[in-house]
Short mmCIF file of C-alpha atoms in Angstrom, two decimals:
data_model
loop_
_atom_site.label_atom_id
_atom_site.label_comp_id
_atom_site.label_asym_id
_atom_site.label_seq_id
_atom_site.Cartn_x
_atom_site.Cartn_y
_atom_site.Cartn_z
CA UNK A 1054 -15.33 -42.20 -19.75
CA UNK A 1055 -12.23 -42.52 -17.63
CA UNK A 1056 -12.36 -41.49 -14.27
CA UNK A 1057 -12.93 -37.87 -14.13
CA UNK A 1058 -10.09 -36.08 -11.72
CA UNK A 1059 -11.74 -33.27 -9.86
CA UNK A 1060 -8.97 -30.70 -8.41
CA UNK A 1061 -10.49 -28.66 -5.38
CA UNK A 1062 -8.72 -25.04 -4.24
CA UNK A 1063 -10.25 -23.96 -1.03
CA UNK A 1064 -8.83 -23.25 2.70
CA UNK A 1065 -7.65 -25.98 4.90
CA UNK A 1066 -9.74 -28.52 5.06
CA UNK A 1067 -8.76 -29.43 9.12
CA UNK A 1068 -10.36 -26.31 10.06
CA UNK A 1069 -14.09 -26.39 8.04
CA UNK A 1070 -17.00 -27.44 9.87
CA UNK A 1071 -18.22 -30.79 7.70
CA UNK A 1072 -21.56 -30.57 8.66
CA UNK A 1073 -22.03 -26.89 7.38
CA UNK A 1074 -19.45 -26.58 4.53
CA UNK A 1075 -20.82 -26.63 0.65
CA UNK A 1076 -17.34 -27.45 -0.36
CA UNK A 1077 -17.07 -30.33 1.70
CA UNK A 1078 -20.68 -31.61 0.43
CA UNK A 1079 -18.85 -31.11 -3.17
CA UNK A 1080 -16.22 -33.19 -2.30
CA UNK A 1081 -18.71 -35.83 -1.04
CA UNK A 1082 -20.41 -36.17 -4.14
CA UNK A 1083 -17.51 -36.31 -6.50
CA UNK A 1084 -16.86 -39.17 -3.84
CA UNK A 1085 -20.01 -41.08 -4.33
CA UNK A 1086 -19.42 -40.70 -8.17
CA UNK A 1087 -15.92 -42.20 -7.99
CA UNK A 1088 -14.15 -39.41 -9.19
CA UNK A 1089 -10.17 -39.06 -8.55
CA UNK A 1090 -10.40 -35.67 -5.72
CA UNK A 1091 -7.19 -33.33 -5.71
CA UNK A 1092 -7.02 -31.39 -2.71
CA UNK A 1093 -5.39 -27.93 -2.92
CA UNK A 1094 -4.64 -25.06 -0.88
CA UNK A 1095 -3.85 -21.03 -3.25
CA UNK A 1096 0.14 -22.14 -1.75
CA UNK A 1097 0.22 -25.44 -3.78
CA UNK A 1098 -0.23 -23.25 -7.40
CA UNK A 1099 2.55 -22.17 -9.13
CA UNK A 1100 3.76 -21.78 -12.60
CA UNK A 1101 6.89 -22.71 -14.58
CA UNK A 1102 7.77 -21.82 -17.96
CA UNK A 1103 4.07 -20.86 -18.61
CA UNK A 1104 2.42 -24.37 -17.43
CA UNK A 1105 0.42 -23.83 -14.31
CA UNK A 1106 1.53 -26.80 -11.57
CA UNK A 1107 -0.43 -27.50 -8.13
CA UNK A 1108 0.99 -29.51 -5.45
CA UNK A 1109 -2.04 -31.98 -4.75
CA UNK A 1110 -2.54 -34.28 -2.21
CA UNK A 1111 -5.32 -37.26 -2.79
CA UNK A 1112 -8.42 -37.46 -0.75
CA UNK A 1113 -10.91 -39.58 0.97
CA UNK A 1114 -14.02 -38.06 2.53
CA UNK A 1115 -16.25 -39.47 5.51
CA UNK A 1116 -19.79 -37.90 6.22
CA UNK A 1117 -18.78 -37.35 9.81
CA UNK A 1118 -17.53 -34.09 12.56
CA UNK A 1119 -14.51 -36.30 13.46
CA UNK A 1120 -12.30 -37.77 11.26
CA UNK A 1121 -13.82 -36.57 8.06
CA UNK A 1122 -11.12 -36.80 5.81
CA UNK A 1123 -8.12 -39.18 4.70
CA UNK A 1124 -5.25 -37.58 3.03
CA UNK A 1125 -3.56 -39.57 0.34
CA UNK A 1126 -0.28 -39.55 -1.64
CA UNK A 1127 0.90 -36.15 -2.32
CA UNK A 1128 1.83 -35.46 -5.99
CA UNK A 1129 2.67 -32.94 -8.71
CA UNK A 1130 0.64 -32.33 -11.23
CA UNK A 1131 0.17 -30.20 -14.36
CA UNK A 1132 -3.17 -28.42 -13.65
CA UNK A 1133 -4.76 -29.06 -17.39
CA UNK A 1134 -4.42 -32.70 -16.23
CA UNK A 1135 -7.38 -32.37 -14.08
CA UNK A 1136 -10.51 -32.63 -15.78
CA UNK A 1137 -12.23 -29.93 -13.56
CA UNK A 1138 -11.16 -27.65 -10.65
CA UNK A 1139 -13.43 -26.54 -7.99
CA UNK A 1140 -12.53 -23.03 -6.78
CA UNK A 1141 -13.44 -22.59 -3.56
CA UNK A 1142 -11.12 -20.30 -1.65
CA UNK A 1143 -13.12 -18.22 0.91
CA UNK A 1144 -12.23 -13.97 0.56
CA UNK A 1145 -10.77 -11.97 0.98
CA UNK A 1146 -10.63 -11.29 -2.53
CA UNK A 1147 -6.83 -9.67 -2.62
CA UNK A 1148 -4.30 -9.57 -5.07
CA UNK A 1149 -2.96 -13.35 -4.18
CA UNK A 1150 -6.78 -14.24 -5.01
CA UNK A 1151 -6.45 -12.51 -8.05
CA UNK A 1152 -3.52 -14.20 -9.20
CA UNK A 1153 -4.54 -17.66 -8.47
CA UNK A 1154 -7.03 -17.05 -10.97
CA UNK A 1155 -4.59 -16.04 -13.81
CA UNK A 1156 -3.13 -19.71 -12.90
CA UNK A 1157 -6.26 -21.37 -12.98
CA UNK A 1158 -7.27 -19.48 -16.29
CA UNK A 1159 -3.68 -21.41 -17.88
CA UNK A 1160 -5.29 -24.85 -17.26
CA UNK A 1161 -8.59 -23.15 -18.48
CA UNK A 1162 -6.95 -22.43 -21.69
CA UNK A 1163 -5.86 -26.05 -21.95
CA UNK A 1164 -9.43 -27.38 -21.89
CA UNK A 1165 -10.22 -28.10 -17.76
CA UNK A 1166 -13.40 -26.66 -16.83
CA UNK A 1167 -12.60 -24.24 -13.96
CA UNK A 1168 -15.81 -23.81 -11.63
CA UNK A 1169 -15.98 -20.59 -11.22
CA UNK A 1170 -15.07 -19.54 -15.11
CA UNK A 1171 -11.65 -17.54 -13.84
CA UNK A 1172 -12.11 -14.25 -15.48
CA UNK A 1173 -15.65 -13.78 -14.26
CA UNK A 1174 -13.97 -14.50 -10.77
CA UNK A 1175 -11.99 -11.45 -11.53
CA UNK A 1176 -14.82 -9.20 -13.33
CA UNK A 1177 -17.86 -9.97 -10.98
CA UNK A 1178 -17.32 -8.37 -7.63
CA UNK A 1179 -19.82 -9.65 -5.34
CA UNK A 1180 -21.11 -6.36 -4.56
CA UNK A 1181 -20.38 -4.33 -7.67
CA UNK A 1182 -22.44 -7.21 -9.67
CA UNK A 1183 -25.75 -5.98 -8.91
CA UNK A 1184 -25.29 -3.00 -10.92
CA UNK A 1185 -25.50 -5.00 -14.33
CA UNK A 1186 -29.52 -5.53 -12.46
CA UNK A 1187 -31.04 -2.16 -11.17
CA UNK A 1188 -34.48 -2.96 -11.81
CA UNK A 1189 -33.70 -5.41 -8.82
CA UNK A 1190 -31.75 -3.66 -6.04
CA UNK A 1191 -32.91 -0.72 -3.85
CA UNK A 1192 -31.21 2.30 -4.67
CA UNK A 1193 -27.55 2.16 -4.01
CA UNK A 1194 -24.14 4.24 -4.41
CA UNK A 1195 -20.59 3.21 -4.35
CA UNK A 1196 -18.00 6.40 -3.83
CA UNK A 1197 -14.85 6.79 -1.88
CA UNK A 1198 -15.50 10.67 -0.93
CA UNK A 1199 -17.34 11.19 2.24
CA UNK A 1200 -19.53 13.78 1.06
CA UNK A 1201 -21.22 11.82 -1.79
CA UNK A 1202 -21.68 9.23 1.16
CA UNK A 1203 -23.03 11.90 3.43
CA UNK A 1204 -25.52 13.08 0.15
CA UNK A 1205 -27.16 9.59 0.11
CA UNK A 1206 -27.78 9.94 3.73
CA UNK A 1207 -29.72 13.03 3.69
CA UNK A 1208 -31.40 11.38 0.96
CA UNK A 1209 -32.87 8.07 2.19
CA UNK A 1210 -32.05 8.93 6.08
CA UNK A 1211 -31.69 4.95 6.56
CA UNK A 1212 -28.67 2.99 5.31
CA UNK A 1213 -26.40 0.10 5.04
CA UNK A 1214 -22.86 0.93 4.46
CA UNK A 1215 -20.11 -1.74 3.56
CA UNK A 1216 -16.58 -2.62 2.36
CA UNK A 1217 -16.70 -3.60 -1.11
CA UNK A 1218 -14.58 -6.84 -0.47
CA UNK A 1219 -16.19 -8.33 2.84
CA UNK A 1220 -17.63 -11.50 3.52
CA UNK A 1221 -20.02 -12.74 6.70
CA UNK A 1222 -21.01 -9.46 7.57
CA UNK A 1223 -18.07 -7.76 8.55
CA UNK A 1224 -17.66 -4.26 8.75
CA UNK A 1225 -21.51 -3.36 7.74
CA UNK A 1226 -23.12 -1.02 9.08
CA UNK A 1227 -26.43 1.00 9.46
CA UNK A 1228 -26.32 4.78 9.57
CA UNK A 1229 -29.73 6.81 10.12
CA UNK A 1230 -29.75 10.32 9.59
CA UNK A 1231 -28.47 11.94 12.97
CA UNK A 1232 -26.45 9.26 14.24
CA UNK A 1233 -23.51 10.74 15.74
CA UNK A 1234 -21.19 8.53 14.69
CA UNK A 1235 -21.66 8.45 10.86
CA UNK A 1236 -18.57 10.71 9.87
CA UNK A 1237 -16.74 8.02 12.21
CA UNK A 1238 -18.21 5.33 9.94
CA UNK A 1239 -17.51 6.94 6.96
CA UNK A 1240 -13.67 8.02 7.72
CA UNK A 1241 -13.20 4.34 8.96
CA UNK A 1242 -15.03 2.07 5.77
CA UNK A 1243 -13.42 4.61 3.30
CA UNK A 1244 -9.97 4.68 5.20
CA UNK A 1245 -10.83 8.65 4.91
CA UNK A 1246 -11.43 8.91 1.46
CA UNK A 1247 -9.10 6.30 0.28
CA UNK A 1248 -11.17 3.28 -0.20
CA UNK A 1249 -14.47 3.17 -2.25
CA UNK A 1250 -17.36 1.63 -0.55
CA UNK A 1251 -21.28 0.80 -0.32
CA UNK A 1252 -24.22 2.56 0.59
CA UNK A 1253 -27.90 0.89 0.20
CA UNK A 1254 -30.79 1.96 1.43
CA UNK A 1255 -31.73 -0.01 4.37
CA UNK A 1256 -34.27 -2.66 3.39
CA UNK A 1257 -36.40 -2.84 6.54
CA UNK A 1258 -37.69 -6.84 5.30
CA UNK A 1259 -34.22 -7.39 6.76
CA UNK A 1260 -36.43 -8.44 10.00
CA UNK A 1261 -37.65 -11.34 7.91
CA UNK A 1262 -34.07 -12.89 6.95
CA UNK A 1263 -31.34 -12.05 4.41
CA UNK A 1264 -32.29 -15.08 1.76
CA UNK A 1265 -29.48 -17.08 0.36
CA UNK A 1266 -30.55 -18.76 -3.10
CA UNK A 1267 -28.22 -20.73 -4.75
CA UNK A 1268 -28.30 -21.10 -8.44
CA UNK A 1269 -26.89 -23.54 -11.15
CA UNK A 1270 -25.94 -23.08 -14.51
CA UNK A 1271 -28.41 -19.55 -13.72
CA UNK A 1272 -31.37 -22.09 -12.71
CA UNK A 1273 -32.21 -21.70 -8.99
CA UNK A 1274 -32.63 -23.97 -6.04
CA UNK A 1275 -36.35 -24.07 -5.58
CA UNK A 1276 -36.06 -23.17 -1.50
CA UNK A 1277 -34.05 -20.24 0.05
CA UNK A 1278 -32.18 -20.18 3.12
CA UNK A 1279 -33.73 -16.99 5.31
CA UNK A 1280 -30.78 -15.91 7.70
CA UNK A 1281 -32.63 -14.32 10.35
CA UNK A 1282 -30.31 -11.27 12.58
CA UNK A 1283 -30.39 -12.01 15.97
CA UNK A 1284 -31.66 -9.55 18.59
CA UNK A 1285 -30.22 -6.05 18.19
CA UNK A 1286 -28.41 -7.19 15.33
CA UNK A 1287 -29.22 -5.71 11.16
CA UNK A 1288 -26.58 -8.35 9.97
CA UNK A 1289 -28.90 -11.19 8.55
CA UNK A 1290 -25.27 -13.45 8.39
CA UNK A 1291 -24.64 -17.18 9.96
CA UNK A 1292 -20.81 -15.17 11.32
CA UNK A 1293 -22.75 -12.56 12.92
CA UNK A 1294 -25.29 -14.90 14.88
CA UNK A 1295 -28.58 -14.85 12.27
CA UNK A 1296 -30.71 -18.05 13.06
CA UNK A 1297 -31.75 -19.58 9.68
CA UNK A 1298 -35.31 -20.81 8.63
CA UNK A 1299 -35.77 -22.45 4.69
CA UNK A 1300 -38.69 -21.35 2.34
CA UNK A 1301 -39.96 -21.99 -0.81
CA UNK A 1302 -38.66 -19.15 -3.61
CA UNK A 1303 -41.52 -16.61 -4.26
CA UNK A 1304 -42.37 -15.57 -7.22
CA UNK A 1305 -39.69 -12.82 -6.84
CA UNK A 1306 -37.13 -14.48 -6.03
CA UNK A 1307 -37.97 -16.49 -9.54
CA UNK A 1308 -38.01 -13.00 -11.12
CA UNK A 1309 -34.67 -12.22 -9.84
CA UNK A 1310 -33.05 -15.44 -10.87
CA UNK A 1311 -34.56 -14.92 -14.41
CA UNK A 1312 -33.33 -11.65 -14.73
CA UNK A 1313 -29.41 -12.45 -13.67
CA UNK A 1314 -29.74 -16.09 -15.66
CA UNK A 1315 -28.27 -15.19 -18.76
CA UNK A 1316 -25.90 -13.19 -17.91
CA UNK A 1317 -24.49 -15.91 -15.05
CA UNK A 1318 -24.45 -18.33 -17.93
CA UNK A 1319 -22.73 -16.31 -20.41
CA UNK A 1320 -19.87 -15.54 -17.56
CA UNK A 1321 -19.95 -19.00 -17.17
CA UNK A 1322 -20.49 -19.26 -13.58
CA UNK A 1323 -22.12 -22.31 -12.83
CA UNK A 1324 -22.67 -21.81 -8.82
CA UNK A 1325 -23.09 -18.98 -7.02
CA UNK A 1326 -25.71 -17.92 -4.44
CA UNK A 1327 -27.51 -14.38 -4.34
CA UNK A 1328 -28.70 -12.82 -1.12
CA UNK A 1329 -32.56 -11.19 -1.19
CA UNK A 1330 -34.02 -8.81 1.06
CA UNK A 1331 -37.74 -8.11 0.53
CA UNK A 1332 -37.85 -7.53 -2.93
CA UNK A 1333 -34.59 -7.00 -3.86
CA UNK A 1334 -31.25 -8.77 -4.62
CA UNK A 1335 -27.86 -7.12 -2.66
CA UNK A 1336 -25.06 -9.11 -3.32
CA UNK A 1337 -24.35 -12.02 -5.80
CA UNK A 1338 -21.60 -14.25 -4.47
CA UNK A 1339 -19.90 -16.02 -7.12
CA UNK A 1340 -16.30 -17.07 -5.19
CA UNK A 1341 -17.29 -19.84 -2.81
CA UNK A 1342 -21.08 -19.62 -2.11
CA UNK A 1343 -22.57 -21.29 0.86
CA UNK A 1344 -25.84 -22.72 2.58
CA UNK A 1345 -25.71 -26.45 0.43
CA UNK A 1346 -25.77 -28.65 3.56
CA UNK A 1347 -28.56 -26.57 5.17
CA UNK A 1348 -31.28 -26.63 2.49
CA UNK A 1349 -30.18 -29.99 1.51
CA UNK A 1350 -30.93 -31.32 5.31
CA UNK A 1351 -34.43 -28.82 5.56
CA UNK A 1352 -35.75 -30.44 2.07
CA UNK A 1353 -33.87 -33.46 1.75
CA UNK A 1354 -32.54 -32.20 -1.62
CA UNK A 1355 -29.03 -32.96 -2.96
CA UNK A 1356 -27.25 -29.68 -4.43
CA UNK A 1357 -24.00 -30.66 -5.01
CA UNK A 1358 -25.16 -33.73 -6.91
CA UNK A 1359 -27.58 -31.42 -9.36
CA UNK A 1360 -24.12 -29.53 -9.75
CA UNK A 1361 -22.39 -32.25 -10.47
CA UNK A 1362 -24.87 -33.84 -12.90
CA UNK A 1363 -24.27 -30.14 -14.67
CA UNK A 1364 -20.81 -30.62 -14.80
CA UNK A 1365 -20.76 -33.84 -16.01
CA UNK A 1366 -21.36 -33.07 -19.65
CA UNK A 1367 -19.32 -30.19 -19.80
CA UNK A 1368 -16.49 -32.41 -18.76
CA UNK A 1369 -18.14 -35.00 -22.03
CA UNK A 1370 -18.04 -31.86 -24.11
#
């Protein structure tokens, strides 16, 4: 096999944190395999007369903080000429997002594997996902009109309420019954009734860690990443200040994964990462899922090179 061109969408790469970033441990690998790496930023895409282009620049990687990266000679390039694409743009999941996809999906149609499949990008919200698995969340609404908010409440008296298209734990919060600021929560997540949002029943096993578990091809990682809230804190998220600690999956956490496997693989997502609470699974993030370099250094694993050793005969395929 020829050398195998990987294309990479994601943010720019002189701002990422190399010792912490999963893409960046992608690019590594596809390194160490001697693959060709395209470097791309959702500006570089375009489309003309139906072909979807990207602006590329060639790329060298260093496992380093300083210095981590060589930029090579910029190019244009069909996108169906690369052999995969990596898409790895961080949210907010907006309409630009959106449409980067519908690029992406052109080369798709032409035979490159896009990782994620584009249209599952699209039709899996991160949030709304879970629904397709009740008998593995706690109970859970998603409305826009303040009273049907305010019903849940007064049911379970303890909640989490959150935007439907946030990442790193912004703008969640955690109502109990009496707090005199929920209608101020409510009016503000919902932009008063014009924006549908969250409500979960607050998992109190959030003391314990929000668990990241990453999964490939729907087969998980065999250790989670616990993301501990800090002190005063019921945001179990790296952005908000959680400390981490890795454990071995329980035999929950393998009962979750089994019951979301098929369905990942039929939507052909390939890597995504599912936060757990006690029992039960909250969010499945299938846009740029993190926590690789962490549980690789805790239990000297290799993630990116299992995903990349999935790839691989897709790309033979």
């Amino acid at each position: 096999m020829s050398t195998v061109k990987l294309g990479i969408v994601m943010d720019a790469i002189e701002h990422i944190k190399p010792y912490k970033d999963s893409s960046f441990a992608m690019l590594l690998e596809a390194q160490r395999r001697g693959w060709q790496i395209h470097y791309m930023q959702l500006s570089d895409l375009y489309m003309d007369e139906s072909i979807s282009y990207g602006h590329t620049r060639l790329l060298s990687v260093q496992d380093q903080d300083d210095n981590y990266f060589q930029p090579g000679d910029a190019q244009t390039i069909k996108l169906s000429d690369l052999d995969v694409i990596l898409m790895r743009k961080d949210p907010p999941f907006d309409m630009e997002y959106i449409y980067a996809t519908y690029l992406l999906e052109q080369a798709e149609e032409q035979g490159t594997l896009i990782v994620n499949k584009p249209q599952s990008l699209r039709d899996c919200n991160e949030k709304l996902y879970t629904r397709e698995f009740p008998q593995c969340c706690a109970p859970t609404r998603v409305a826009r009109k303040p009273r049907l908010l305010m019903d849940f409440l007064e049911q379970h008296r303890d909640i989490i309420i959150k935007p439907l298209d946030g990442m790193g734990g912004r703008s969640i919060f955690r109502i109990r019954h009496g707090d005199p600021n929920t209608n101020a929560i409510i009016e503000q997540l919902t932009l008063e009734g014009e924006r549908h949002a969250m409500v979960q029943k607050f998992i109190p096993e959030i003391r314990q860690g929000d668990k990241r578990i990453l999964l490939i091809d729907g087969k998980p990682v065999p250790y989670a990443l616990a993301r501990i809230p800090a002190d005063g804190e019921n945001r179990g998220n790296i952005a908000a200040g959680a400390s981490t600690e890795g454990r071995p999956l329980t035999e929950r956490d393998y009962w979750i994964c089994e019951q979301i496997a098929p369905s990942l693989r039929r939507r052909g997502l390939l890597f995504t990462g599912i936060d757990v609470i006690g029992d039960y699974l909250t969010e499945i993030n299938v846009t740029s899922p993190t926590c690789i370099r962490e549980l690789d250094n805790l239990f000297d694993l290799n993630i990116a090179r299992d995903l990349f050793a999935c790839i691989e005969p897709k790309l033979a395929g």
